[in-house]
CSV table of C-alpha atoms in Angstrom, one decimal:
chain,number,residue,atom,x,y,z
A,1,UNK,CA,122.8,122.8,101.6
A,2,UNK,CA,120.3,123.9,98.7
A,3,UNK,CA,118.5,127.0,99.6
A,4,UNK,CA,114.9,127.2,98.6
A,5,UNK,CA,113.2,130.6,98.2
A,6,UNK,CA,109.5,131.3,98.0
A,7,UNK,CA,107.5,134.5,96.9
A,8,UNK,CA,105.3,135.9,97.5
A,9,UNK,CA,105.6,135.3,101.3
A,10,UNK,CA,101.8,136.8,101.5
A,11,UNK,CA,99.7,136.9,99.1
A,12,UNK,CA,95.7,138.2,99.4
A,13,UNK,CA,93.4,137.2,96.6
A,14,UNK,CA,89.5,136.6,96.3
A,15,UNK,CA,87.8,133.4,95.6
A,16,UNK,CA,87.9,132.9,91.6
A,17,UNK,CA,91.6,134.1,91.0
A,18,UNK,CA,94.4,132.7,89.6
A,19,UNK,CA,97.0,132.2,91.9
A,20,UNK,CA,100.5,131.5,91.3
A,21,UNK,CA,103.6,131.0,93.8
A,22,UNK,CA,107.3,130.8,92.7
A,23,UNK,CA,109.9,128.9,94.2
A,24,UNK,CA,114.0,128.7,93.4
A,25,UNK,CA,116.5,126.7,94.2
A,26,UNK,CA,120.1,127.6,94.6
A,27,UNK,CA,121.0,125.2,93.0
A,28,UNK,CA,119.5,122.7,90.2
A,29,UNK,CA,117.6,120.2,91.2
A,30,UNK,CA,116.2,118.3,88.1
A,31,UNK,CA,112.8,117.6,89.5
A,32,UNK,CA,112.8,117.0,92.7
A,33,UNK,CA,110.4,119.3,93.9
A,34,UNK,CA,107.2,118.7,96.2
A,35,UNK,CA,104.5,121.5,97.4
A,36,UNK,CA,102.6,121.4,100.4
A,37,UNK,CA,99.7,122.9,101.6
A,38,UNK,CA,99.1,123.8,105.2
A,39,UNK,CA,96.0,125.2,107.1
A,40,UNK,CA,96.5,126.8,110.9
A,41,UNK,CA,97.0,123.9,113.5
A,42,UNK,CA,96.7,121.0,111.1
A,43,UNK,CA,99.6,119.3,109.3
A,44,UNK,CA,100.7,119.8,105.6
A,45,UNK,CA,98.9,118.1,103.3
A,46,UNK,CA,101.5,117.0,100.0
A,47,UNK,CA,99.9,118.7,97.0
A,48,UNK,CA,102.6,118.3,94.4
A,49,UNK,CA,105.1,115.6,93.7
A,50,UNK,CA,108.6,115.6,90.9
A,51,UNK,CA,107.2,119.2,90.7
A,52,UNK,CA,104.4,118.6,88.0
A,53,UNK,CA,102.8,115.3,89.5
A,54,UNK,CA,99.2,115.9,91.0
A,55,UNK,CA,99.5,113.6,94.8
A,56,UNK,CA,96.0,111.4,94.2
A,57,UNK,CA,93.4,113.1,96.1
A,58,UNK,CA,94.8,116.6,95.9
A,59,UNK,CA,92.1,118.9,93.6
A,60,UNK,CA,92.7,119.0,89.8
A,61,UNK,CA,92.5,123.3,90.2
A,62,UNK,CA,96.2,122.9,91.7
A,63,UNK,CA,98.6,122.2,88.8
A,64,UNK,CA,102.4,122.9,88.9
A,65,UNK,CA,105.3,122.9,86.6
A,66,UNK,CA,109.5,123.9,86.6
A,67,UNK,CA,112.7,122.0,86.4
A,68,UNK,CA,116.3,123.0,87.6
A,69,UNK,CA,115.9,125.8,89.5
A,70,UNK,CA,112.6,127.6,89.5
A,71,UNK,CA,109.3,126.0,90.0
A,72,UNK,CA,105.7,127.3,90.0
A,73,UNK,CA,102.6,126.2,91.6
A,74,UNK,CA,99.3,127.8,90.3
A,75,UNK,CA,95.6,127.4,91.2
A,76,UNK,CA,93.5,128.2,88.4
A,77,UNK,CA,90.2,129.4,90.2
A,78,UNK,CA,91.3,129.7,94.0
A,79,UNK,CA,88.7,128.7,96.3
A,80,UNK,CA,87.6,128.9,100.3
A,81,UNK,CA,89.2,125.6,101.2
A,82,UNK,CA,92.6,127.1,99.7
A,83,UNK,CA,93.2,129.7,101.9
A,84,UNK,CA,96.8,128.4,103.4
A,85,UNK,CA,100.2,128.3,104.0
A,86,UNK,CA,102.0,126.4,100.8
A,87,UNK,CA,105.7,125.5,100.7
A,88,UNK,CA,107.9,123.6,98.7
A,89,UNK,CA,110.7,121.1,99.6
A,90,UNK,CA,113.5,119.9,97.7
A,91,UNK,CA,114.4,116.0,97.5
A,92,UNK,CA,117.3,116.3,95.3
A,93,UNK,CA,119.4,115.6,98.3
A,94,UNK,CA,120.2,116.0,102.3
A,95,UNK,CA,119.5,118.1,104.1
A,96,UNK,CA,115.6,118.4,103.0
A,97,UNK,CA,115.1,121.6,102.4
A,98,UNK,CA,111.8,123.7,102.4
A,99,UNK,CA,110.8,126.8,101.5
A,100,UNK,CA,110.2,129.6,103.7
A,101,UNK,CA,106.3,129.6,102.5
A,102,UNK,CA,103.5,131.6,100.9
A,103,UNK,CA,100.6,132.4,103.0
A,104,UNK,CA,97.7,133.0,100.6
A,105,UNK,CA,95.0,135.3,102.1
A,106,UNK,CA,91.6,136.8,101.2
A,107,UNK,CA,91.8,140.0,100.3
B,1,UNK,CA,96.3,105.6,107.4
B,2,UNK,CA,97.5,106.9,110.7
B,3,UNK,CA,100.5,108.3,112.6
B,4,UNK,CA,100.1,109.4,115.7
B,5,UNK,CA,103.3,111.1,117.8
B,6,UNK,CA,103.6,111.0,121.3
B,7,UNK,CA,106.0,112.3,124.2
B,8,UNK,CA,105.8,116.0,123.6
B,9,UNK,CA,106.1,118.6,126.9
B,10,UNK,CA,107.7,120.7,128.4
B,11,UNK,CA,111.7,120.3,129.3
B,12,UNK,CA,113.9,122.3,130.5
B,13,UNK,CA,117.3,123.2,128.6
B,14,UNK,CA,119.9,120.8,128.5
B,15,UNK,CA,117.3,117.8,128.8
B,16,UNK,CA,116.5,114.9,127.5
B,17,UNK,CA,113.1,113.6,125.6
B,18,UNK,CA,111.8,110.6,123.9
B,19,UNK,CA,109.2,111.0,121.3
B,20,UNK,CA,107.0,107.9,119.6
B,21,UNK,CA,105.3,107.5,116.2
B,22,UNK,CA,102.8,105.0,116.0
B,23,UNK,CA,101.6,104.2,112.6
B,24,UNK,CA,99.0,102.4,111.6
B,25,UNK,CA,97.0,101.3,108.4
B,26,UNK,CA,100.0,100.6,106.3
B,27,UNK,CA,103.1,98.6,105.9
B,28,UNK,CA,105.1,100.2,108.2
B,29,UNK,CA,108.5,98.4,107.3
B,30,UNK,CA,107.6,99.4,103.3
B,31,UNK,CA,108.5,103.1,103.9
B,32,UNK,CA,111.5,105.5,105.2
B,33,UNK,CA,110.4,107.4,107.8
B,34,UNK,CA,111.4,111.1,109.0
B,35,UNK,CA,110.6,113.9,111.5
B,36,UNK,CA,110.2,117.3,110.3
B,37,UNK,CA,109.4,119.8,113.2
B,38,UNK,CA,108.0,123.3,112.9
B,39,UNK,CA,109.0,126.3,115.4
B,40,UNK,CA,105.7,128.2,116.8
B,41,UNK,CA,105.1,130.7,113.6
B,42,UNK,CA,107.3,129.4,111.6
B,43,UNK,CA,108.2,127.1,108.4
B,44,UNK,CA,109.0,123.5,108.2
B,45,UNK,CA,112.6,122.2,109.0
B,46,UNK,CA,113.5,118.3,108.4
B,47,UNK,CA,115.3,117.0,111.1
B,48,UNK,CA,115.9,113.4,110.8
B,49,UNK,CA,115.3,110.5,108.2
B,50,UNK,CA,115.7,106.5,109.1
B,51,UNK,CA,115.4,103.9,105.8
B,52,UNK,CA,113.1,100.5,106.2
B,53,UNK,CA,115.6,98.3,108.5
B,54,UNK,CA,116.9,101.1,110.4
B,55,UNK,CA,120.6,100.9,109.0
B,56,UNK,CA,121.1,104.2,108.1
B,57,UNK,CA,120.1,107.6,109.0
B,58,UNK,CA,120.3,111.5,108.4
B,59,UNK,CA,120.3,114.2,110.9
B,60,UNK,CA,119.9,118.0,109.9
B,61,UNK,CA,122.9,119.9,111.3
B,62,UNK,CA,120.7,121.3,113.7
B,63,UNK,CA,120.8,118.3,115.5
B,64,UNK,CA,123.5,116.0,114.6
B,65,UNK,CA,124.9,114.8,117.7
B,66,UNK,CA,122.1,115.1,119.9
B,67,UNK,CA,119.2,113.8,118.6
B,68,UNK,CA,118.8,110.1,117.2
B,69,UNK,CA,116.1,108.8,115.3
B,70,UNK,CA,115.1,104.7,115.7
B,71,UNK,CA,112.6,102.2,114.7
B,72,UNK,CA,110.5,99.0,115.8
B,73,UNK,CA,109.3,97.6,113.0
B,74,UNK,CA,107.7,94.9,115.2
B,75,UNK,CA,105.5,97.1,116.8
B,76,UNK,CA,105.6,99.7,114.0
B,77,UNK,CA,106.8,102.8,115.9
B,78,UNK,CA,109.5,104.9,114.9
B,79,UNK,CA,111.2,107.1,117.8
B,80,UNK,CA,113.5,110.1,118.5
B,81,UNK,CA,115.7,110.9,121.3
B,82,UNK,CA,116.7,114.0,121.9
B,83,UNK,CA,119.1,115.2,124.2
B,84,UNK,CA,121.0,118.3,124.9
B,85,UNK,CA,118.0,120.2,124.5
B,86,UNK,CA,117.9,123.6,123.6
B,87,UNK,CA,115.7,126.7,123.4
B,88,UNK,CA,115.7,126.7,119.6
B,89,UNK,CA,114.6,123.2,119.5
B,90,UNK,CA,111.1,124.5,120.5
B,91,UNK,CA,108.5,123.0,117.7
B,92,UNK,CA,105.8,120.8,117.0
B,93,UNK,CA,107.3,117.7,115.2
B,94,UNK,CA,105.9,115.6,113.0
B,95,UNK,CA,106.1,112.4,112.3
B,96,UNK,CA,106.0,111.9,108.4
B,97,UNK,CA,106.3,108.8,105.8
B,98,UNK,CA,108.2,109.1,102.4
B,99,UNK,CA,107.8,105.9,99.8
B,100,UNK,CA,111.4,104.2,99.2
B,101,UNK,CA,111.3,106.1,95.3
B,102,UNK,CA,111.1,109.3,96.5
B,103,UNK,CA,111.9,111.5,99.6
B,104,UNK,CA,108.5,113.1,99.8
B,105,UNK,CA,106.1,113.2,102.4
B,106,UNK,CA,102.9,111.6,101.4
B,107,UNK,CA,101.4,111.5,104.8
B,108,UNK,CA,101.9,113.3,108.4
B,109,UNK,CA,100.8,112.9,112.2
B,110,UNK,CA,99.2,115.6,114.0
B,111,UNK,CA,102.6,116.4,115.8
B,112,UNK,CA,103.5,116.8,119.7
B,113,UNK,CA,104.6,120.0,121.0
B,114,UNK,CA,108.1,120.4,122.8
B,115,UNK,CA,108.9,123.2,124.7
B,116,UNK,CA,112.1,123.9,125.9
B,117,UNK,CA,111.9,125.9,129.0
B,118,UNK,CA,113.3,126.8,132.1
């Protein structure tokens, strides 16, 4: 099974920063890479697809990039609305893998 | 767009449980379909995945063996069984849609609780 693994698993910032999250594979896994973003008691939302591609709706501050094995997801000015859980999930192949997450906070 | 999961409750170890997925607002038979559940505090785990006619399907380890994911395309619902239940099987699942080109999950229910408890 490909391992995926997330840091920061907390992270506290203020509205305006520049956030960024890492995530690795244990193995490669071209670009088949998603992100999610999740808010307490609702459902993740998919953020990120073929880790660079912005999902239509998701906001343009949310950008992402990597290949192989590590892969990054940044928000260039964080806001309110993006206080949340985020995780990323591998498709390269079964099992599914996620993340263990990033909890971003307000500091 | 809408999926809505049903069938969630409490169980006690070693039972059964049936949960629904009713989607609605898209063509259900278009897309493979999966549950992914999520332990109380924790992250996301995948469980199961079913493609558009229902002739194949993947389990997580976790669950091969006793759980077994189905589909009615006719009344656009997709289902799990579970069985065997156990403690650690505790989660809200979700009830999630991936297109046919890639295994990503571009829309979710608002999950059913299952608690496994004696």
């Amino acid at each position: 099974d490909i391992q995926m693994t997330q840091s920061p698993s907390t992270l506290s910032a203020s509205v305006g920063d520049r956030v960024t999250i890492t995530c690795r594979a244990s193995q490669s896994i071209s670009k088949w890479l998603a992100w999610y973003q999740q808010k307490p008691g609702t459902a993740p939302k998919l953020l990120i697809y073929q880790a660079s591609s912005l999902q239509r709706g998701a906001p343009s501050r949310f950008s992402a990039s990597g290949s192989e094995t590590e892969f990054t997801l940044t928000i260039s000015s964080l806001q309110p609305d993006d206080f949340a859980t985020y995780y990323c999930q591998q498709y390269h192949s079964y099992p599914l893998t996620f993340g263990g997450g990033s909890k971003v906070e307000i500091k | 767009v809408q999926l809505g999961e049903s069938g969630g409750g409490l169980v006690q170890p070693g039972r059964s449980l049936r949960l629904s997925c009713e989607a609605s607002g898209f063509n259900f038979d278009y897309y493979w379909m999966h549950w992914v559940r999520q332990a109380p505090g924790k992250g996301l785990e995948w469980v199961s995945r079913i493609n558009i006619d229902g002739s194949s399907t993947d389990y997580a380890d976790s669950v091969k063996g006793r759980f077994t994911i189905s589909r009615d395309n006719a009344k656009n619902t997709l289902f799990l069984q579970m069985s065997a239940l156990r403690a650690e099987d505790t989660a809200v699942y979700y009830c999630t849609r991936s297109p046919t080109t890639a295994t990503i999950f571009d829309q979710w229910g608002l999950g059913t609780l299952v608690t496994v408890s004696s």
